[in-house]
mmCIF file of C-alpha atoms in Angstrom:
data_model
loop_
_atom_site.group_PDB
_atom_site.id
_atom_site.type_symbol
_atom_site.label_atom_id
_atom_site.label_comp_id
_atom_site.label_asym_id
_atom_site.label_seq_id
_atom_site.Cartn_x
_atom_site.Cartn_y
_atom_site.Cartn_z
ATOM 1 C CA MET A 202 -160.503 21.125 -58.393
ATOM 2 C CA PHE A 203 -160.160 17.393 -58.196
ATOM 3 C CA LYS A 204 -156.530 17.600 -59.238
ATOM 4 C CA LEU A 205 -155.842 20.448 -56.826
ATOM 5 C CA ALA A 206 -157.543 18.586 -54.037
ATOM 6 C CA ASN A 207 -155.477 15.551 -54.807
ATOM 7 C CA SER A 208 -152.396 17.734 -54.723
ATOM 8 C CA PHE A 209 -153.366 19.000 -51.267
ATOM 9 C CA ARG A 210 -153.912 15.466 -50.150
ATOM 10 C CA GLY A 211 -150.431 14.604 -51.425
ATOM 11 C CA VAL A 212 -148.969 17.532 -49.528
ATOM 12 C CA GLY A 213 -150.784 16.396 -46.421
ATOM 13 C CA ARG A 214 -149.265 12.919 -46.680
ATOM 14 C CA ILE A 215 -145.778 14.379 -47.120
ATOM 15 C CA ALA A 216 -146.245 16.615 -44.064
ATOM 16 C CA ALA A 217 -147.335 13.637 -41.986
ATOM 17 C CA VAL A 218 -144.286 11.665 -43.036
ATOM 18 C CA LEU A 219 -141.967 14.568 -42.189
ATOM 19 C CA ALA A 220 -143.634 14.911 -38.778
ATOM 20 C CA VAL A 221 -142.945 11.263 -38.018
ATOM 21 C CA VAL A 222 -139.354 11.649 -39.161
ATOM 22 C CA ALA A 223 -138.910 14.769 -37.013
ATOM 23 C CA THR A 224 -140.351 13.004 -34.000
ATOM 24 C CA SER A 225 -138.015 10.045 -34.452
ATOM 25 C CA PHE A 226 -134.792 11.964 -35.020
ATOM 26 C CA GLY A 227 -135.435 15.302 -33.369
ATOM 27 C CA PRO A 228 -135.178 18.637 -35.043
ATOM 28 C CA ILE A 229 -133.058 18.469 -38.148
ATOM 29 C CA GLY A 230 -129.791 20.336 -37.710
ATOM 30 C CA CYS A 231 -130.249 20.676 -33.901
ATOM 31 C CA SER A 232 -128.831 17.381 -32.604
ATOM 32 C CA LYS A 233 -127.150 17.664 -29.171
ATOM 33 C CA PRO A 234 -123.332 17.314 -29.139
ATOM 34 C CA LYS A 235 -121.960 14.251 -27.496
ATOM 35 C CA PRO A 236 -120.734 14.876 -23.928
ATOM 36 C CA PRO A 237 -116.945 14.947 -23.588
ATOM 37 C CA PRO A 238 -115.414 11.693 -22.345
ATOM 38 C CA GLN A 239 -115.008 11.516 -18.607
ATOM 39 C CA PRO A 240 -111.374 11.340 -17.431
ATOM 40 C CA LYS A 241 -110.378 7.917 -16.200
ATOM 41 C CA SER A 242 -109.858 7.861 -12.435
ATOM 42 C CA ASP A 243 -106.740 6.239 -11.070
ATOM 43 C CA PRO A 244 -107.354 2.833 -9.442
ATOM 44 C CA ILE A 245 -107.614 2.944 -5.651
ATOM 45 C CA PRO A 246 -104.506 1.285 -4.230
ATOM 46 C CA ASP A 247 -104.908 -1.595 -1.854
ATOM 47 C CA PRO A 248 -104.546 -0.574 1.799
ATOM 48 C CA ALA A 249 -101.093 -1.081 3.273
ATOM 49 C CA PRO A 250 -100.818 -4.276 5.323
ATOM 50 C CA GLU A 251 -100.889 -3.920 9.088
ATOM 51 C CA PRO A 252 -97.392 -3.882 10.590
ATOM 52 C CA PRO A 253 -96.537 -7.012 12.548
ATOM 53 C CA PRO A 254 -97.035 -6.734 16.289
ATOM 54 C CA PRO A 255 -93.892 -5.954 18.292
ATOM 55 C CA PRO A 256 -92.186 -8.929 19.901
ATOM 56 C CA PRO A 257 -93.195 -9.551 23.519
ATOM 57 C CA SER A 258 -91.031 -7.938 26.177
ATOM 58 C CA CYS A 259 -90.975 -11.208 28.148
ATOM 59 C CA GLU A 260 -91.309 -9.324 31.421
ATOM 60 C CA ALA A 261 -94.055 -11.573 32.793
ATOM 61 C CA LEU A 262 -94.733 -15.304 32.663
ATOM 62 C CA ASP A 263 -98.220 -14.736 31.245
ATOM 63 C CA GLU A 264 -96.594 -13.412 28.041
ATOM 64 C CA VAL A 265 -95.632 -17.058 27.441
ATOM 65 C CA CYS A 266 -92.176 -16.472 25.988
ATOM 66 C CA GLU A 267 -90.974 -20.009 25.264
ATOM 67 C CA ALA A 268 -87.310 -20.985 25.461
ATOM 68 C CA ASP A 269 -85.474 -23.103 22.920
ATOM 69 C CA GLU A 270 -81.961 -24.548 22.784
ATOM 70 C CA ASN A 271 -80.570 -21.159 21.625
ATOM 71 C CA THR A 272 -82.181 -19.061 24.340
ATOM 72 C CA LEU A 273 -79.831 -17.227 26.694
ATOM 73 C CA LEU A 274 -81.199 -15.566 29.801
ATOM 74 C CA PRO A 275 -79.394 -13.106 32.070
ATOM 75 C CA VAL A 276 -78.588 -13.437 35.740
ATOM 76 C CA PRO A 277 -79.539 -9.868 36.712
ATOM 77 C CA GLY A 278 -76.772 -7.870 38.316
ATOM 78 C CA THR A 279 -74.014 -10.026 36.792
ATOM 79 C CA SER A 280 -72.445 -10.705 33.393
ATOM 80 C CA LEU A 281 -73.632 -14.321 33.566
ATOM 81 C CA VAL A 282 -76.179 -15.940 31.267
ATOM 82 C CA PHE A 283 -77.662 -19.433 31.102
ATOM 83 C CA THR A 284 -79.746 -21.606 28.795
ATOM 84 C CA PRO A 285 -83.091 -22.633 30.326
ATOM 85 C CA PRO A 286 -84.782 -25.961 29.559
ATOM 86 C CA ALA A 287 -86.256 -25.948 26.052
ATOM 87 C CA GLY A 288 -90.013 -25.555 26.004
ATOM 88 C CA TRP A 289 -90.183 -23.811 29.382
ATOM 89 C CA SER A 290 -91.569 -20.280 29.542
ATOM 90 C CA PHE A 291 -89.523 -17.437 30.975
ATOM 91 C CA ALA A 292 -89.734 -13.862 32.212
ATOM 92 C CA LYS A 293 -86.882 -11.377 32.511
ATOM 93 C CA LEU A 294 -87.628 -9.072 35.426
ATOM 94 C CA GLU A 295 -85.480 -6.189 36.595
ATOM 95 C CA LYS A 296 -83.891 -8.080 39.490
ATOM 96 C CA VAL A 297 -84.611 -11.754 38.817
ATOM 97 C CA THR A 298 -85.158 -14.169 35.941
ATOM 98 C CA LEU A 299 -87.943 -16.756 36.191
ATOM 99 C CA VAL A 300 -88.283 -19.945 34.153
ATOM 100 C CA GLN A 301 -91.143 -22.401 34.624
ATOM 101 C CA LYS A 302 -92.273 -25.583 32.951
ATOM 102 C CA GLU A 303 -95.945 -24.898 33.566
ATOM 103 C CA GLU A 304 -98.128 -22.914 35.902
ATOM 104 C CA GLY A 305 -97.806 -24.387 39.372
ATOM 105 C CA GLY A 306 -95.047 -26.751 38.194
ATOM 106 C CA ALA A 307 -91.261 -26.810 38.114
ATOM 107 C CA ILE A 308 -89.633 -23.388 38.306
ATOM 108 C CA ILE A 309 -86.198 -21.727 38.472
ATOM 109 C CA ILE A 310 -85.774 -18.246 39.981
ATOM 110 C CA ILE A 311 -82.332 -16.679 39.869
ATOM 111 C CA GLY A 312 -80.807 -13.297 40.664
ATOM 112 C CA SER A 313 -77.926 -11.751 42.588
ATOM 113 C CA HIS A 314 -77.143 -9.386 45.425
ATOM 114 C CA PRO A 315 -73.973 -7.637 46.636
ATOM 115 C CA LEU A 316 -71.396 -10.088 47.982
ATOM 116 C CA GLU A 317 -70.791 -9.639 51.700
ATOM 117 C CA LYS A 318 -67.166 -10.003 52.772
ATOM 118 C CA ASN A 319 -68.030 -10.997 56.320
ATOM 119 C CA GLY A 320 -69.010 -14.696 56.534
ATOM 120 C CA PHE A 321 -71.837 -14.220 59.053
ATOM 121 C CA LYS A 322 -73.325 -11.277 57.157
ATOM 122 C CA ARG A 323 -73.049 -13.244 53.927
ATOM 123 C CA VAL A 324 -75.155 -16.105 55.338
ATOM 124 C CA GLN A 325 -77.789 -13.704 56.622
ATOM 125 C CA ALA A 326 -77.920 -11.675 53.400
ATOM 126 C CA ARG A 327 -78.203 -14.629 51.012
ATOM 127 C CA SER A 328 -80.771 -16.385 53.233
ATOM 128 C CA GLU A 329 -82.938 -13.294 53.280
ATOM 129 C CA TYR A 330 -82.528 -12.852 49.534
ATOM 130 C CA ALA A 331 -83.440 -16.503 48.884
ATOM 131 C CA ARG A 332 -86.584 -16.159 50.996
ATOM 132 C CA GLY A 333 -87.608 -13.267 48.751
ATOM 133 C CA LEU A 334 -87.191 -15.561 45.735
ATOM 134 C CA LEU A 335 -89.572 -18.044 47.356
ATOM 135 C CA ASP A 336 -92.209 -15.317 47.413
ATOM 136 C CA GLU A 337 -91.620 -14.612 43.698
ATOM 137 C CA GLY A 338 -92.400 -18.246 42.878
ATOM 138 C CA GLU A 339 -95.189 -18.661 45.453
ATOM 139 C CA LEU A 340 -93.181 -21.420 47.117
ATOM 140 C CA LYS A 341 -93.769 -22.581 50.680
ATOM 141 C CA THR A 342 -91.168 -24.437 52.765
ATOM 142 C CA PRO A 343 -92.006 -26.289 55.996
ATOM 143 C CA GLN A 344 -89.338 -24.289 57.838
ATOM 144 C CA GLN A 345 -87.815 -20.864 57.280
ATOM 145 C CA LEU A 346 -85.180 -21.124 54.595
ATOM 146 C CA GLN A 347 -81.671 -20.612 55.999
ATOM 147 C CA LEU A 348 -78.630 -21.003 53.744
ATOM 148 C CA ASN A 349 -75.762 -21.697 56.150
ATOM 149 C CA ARG A 350 -73.026 -24.206 55.258
ATOM 150 C CA PRO A 351 -73.855 -25.794 51.875
ATOM 151 C CA GLN A 352 -74.867 -29.443 51.824
ATOM 152 C CA GLU A 353 -72.703 -29.813 48.725
ATOM 153 C CA GLN A 354 -70.529 -27.537 46.634
ATOM 154 C CA ASP A 355 -69.173 -27.921 43.110
ATOM 155 C CA GLU A 356 -68.302 -26.116 39.898
ATOM 156 C CA VAL A 357 -71.470 -25.446 37.915
ATOM 157 C CA GLY A 358 -70.717 -23.836 34.605
ATOM 158 C CA GLU A 359 -68.361 -20.959 35.391
ATOM 159 C CA VAL A 360 -69.558 -20.557 38.983
ATOM 160 C CA ARG A 361 -68.752 -22.511 42.134
ATOM 161 C CA LEU A 362 -72.175 -23.048 43.643
ATOM 162 C CA GLY A 363 -73.167 -24.203 47.085
ATOM 163 C CA LYS A 364 -76.391 -26.230 47.153
ATOM 164 C CA TRP A 365 -79.096 -26.874 49.715
ATOM 165 C CA ILE A 366 -82.048 -29.300 49.432
ATOM 166 C CA ALA A 367 -85.359 -28.850 51.260
ATOM 167 C CA LEU A 368 -88.067 -31.523 51.044
ATOM 168 C CA ASP A 369 -91.837 -31.061 51.360
ATOM 169 C CA THR A 370 -91.796 -27.718 49.595
ATOM 170 C CA ALA A 371 -95.130 -26.725 48.061
ATOM 171 C CA ARG A 372 -96.128 -24.680 45.058
ATOM 172 C CA GLY A 373 -99.869 -24.474 45.072
ATOM 173 C CA ASP A 374 -101.259 -28.000 45.475
ATOM 174 C CA ARG A 375 -98.047 -29.736 44.367
ATOM 175 C CA LYS A 376 -95.229 -30.777 46.652
ATOM 176 C CA GLY A 377 -91.627 -31.551 45.835
ATOM 177 C CA GLU A 378 -87.966 -30.718 46.398
ATOM 178 C CA LEU A 379 -86.522 -27.238 46.659
ATOM 179 C CA LEU A 380 -82.974 -26.738 45.408
ATOM 180 C CA SER A 381 -81.350 -23.533 46.663
ATOM 181 C CA PHE A 382 -77.981 -22.489 45.266
ATOM 182 C CA ALA A 383 -75.534 -19.614 45.697
ATOM 183 C CA GLY A 384 -72.029 -18.668 44.628
ATOM 184 C CA PRO A 385 -69.827 -15.600 44.054
ATOM 185 C CA SER A 386 -69.551 -13.841 40.708
ATOM 186 C CA GLU A 387 -67.247 -10.807 40.760
ATOM 187 C CA GLU A 388 -68.691 -8.383 43.339
ATOM 188 C CA GLN A 389 -72.069 -10.122 43.403
ATOM 189 C CA GLU A 390 -73.361 -13.381 44.841
ATOM 190 C CA VAL A 391 -75.583 -15.411 42.532
ATOM 191 C CA VAL A 392 -78.553 -16.806 44.466
ATOM 192 C CA GLY A 393 -81.368 -18.950 43.148
ATOM 193 C CA VAL A 394 -84.076 -21.422 44.081
ATOM 194 C CA ALA A 395 -85.569 -24.186 41.940
ATOM 195 C CA PHE A 396 -88.621 -26.343 42.588
ATOM 196 C CA ALA A 397 -89.130 -29.849 41.199
ATOM 197 C CA PRO A 398 -92.534 -31.477 41.916
ATOM 198 C CA ASP A 399 -92.495 -35.062 43.168
ATOM 199 C CA ASP A 400 -94.761 -36.097 40.269
ATOM 200 C CA ASP A 401 -92.368 -34.727 37.618
ATOM 201 C CA GLU A 402 -89.386 -37.056 37.282
ATOM 202 C CA GLU A 403 -87.753 -35.020 34.522
ATOM 203 C CA ALA A 404 -87.796 -31.637 36.258
ATOM 204 C CA ILE A 405 -84.752 -31.976 38.534
ATOM 205 C CA GLY A 406 -82.545 -33.198 35.671
ATOM 206 C CA ALA A 407 -83.663 -30.302 33.463
ATOM 207 C CA ILE A 408 -82.943 -27.819 36.262
ATOM 208 C CA LEU A 409 -79.431 -29.171 36.900
ATOM 209 C CA ASP A 410 -78.653 -29.177 33.168
ATOM 210 C CA ALA A 411 -79.705 -25.521 32.952
ATOM 211 C CA LEU A 412 -77.409 -24.539 35.834
ATOM 212 C CA LYS A 413 -74.480 -26.236 34.093
ATOM 213 C CA THR A 414 -74.783 -23.689 31.271
ATOM 214 C CA LEU A 415 -73.974 -20.692 33.493
ATOM 215 C CA HIS A 416 -71.260 -18.693 31.774
ATOM 216 C CA THR A 417 -70.136 -15.159 31.087
ATOM 217 C CA GLY A 418 -72.073 -13.544 28.261
ATOM 218 C CA ALA A 419 -70.617 -11.428 25.457
ATOM 219 C CA GLU A 420 -69.626 -7.857 26.134
ATOM 220 C CA GLU A 421 -71.869 -5.264 24.508
ATOM 221 C CA GLY A 422 -70.776 -4.704 20.921
ATOM 222 C CA ASP A 423 -69.080 -8.099 20.521
ATOM 223 C CA GLU A 424 -70.120 -9.899 17.360
ATOM 224 C CA GLY A 425 -70.572 -13.599 16.880
ATOM 225 C CA GLU A 426 -70.901 -14.150 20.616
ATOM 226 C CA ASP A 427 -73.803 -14.751 22.978
ATOM 227 C CA ASP A 428 -76.670 -12.309 22.808
ATOM 228 C CA GLU A 429 -79.360 -11.946 25.403
ATOM 229 C CA ALA A 430 -82.476 -13.840 24.358
ATOM 230 C CA GLN A 431 -85.515 -11.908 23.283
#
């Protein structure tokens, strides 16, 4: 009996060991299969960069399109172009082109209207047109602007311009000289006004230099010639 009892005790120890082994490793022969490998996902591409903003249309002075020495601006209604003073801002409107040094400062406003054959009608038409340009630039003259016989006349660029000077012209709080100019170009008459404040000694020279660049622009489709500034 003692030997048998010892044998049972031995069996009991073996069973305990097997139980521990089974607990540690799970049921023998019933191990779970490894899960299949997950497919690798493709890397997420970086988002496409935002397209650059379109260039300004330069149809208003508050767009702050700044001229440089290569800028060419149109004289609406004609084939003429000119180079404005570098660093001045400009706006290309449907009927006029505006160029200003700063808000409330020196400004050039230029356009054209149909050329009247009759001398009296021509004076009346260009005077009325020039007064409309004054409104575009918020310019005030002490007397109604009337462009009769020019005070001086000379070749400016490719155009023979008559010129008129009016003192005590105001743009906002600043006063200065008003230069009005007009001259024929094909079937149109170029008409413009330019204001130079008394406290800006460089403005009148810059304005006159710009007018000297008036010339016929390239025909559409010509290569290597003048293009309208953007």
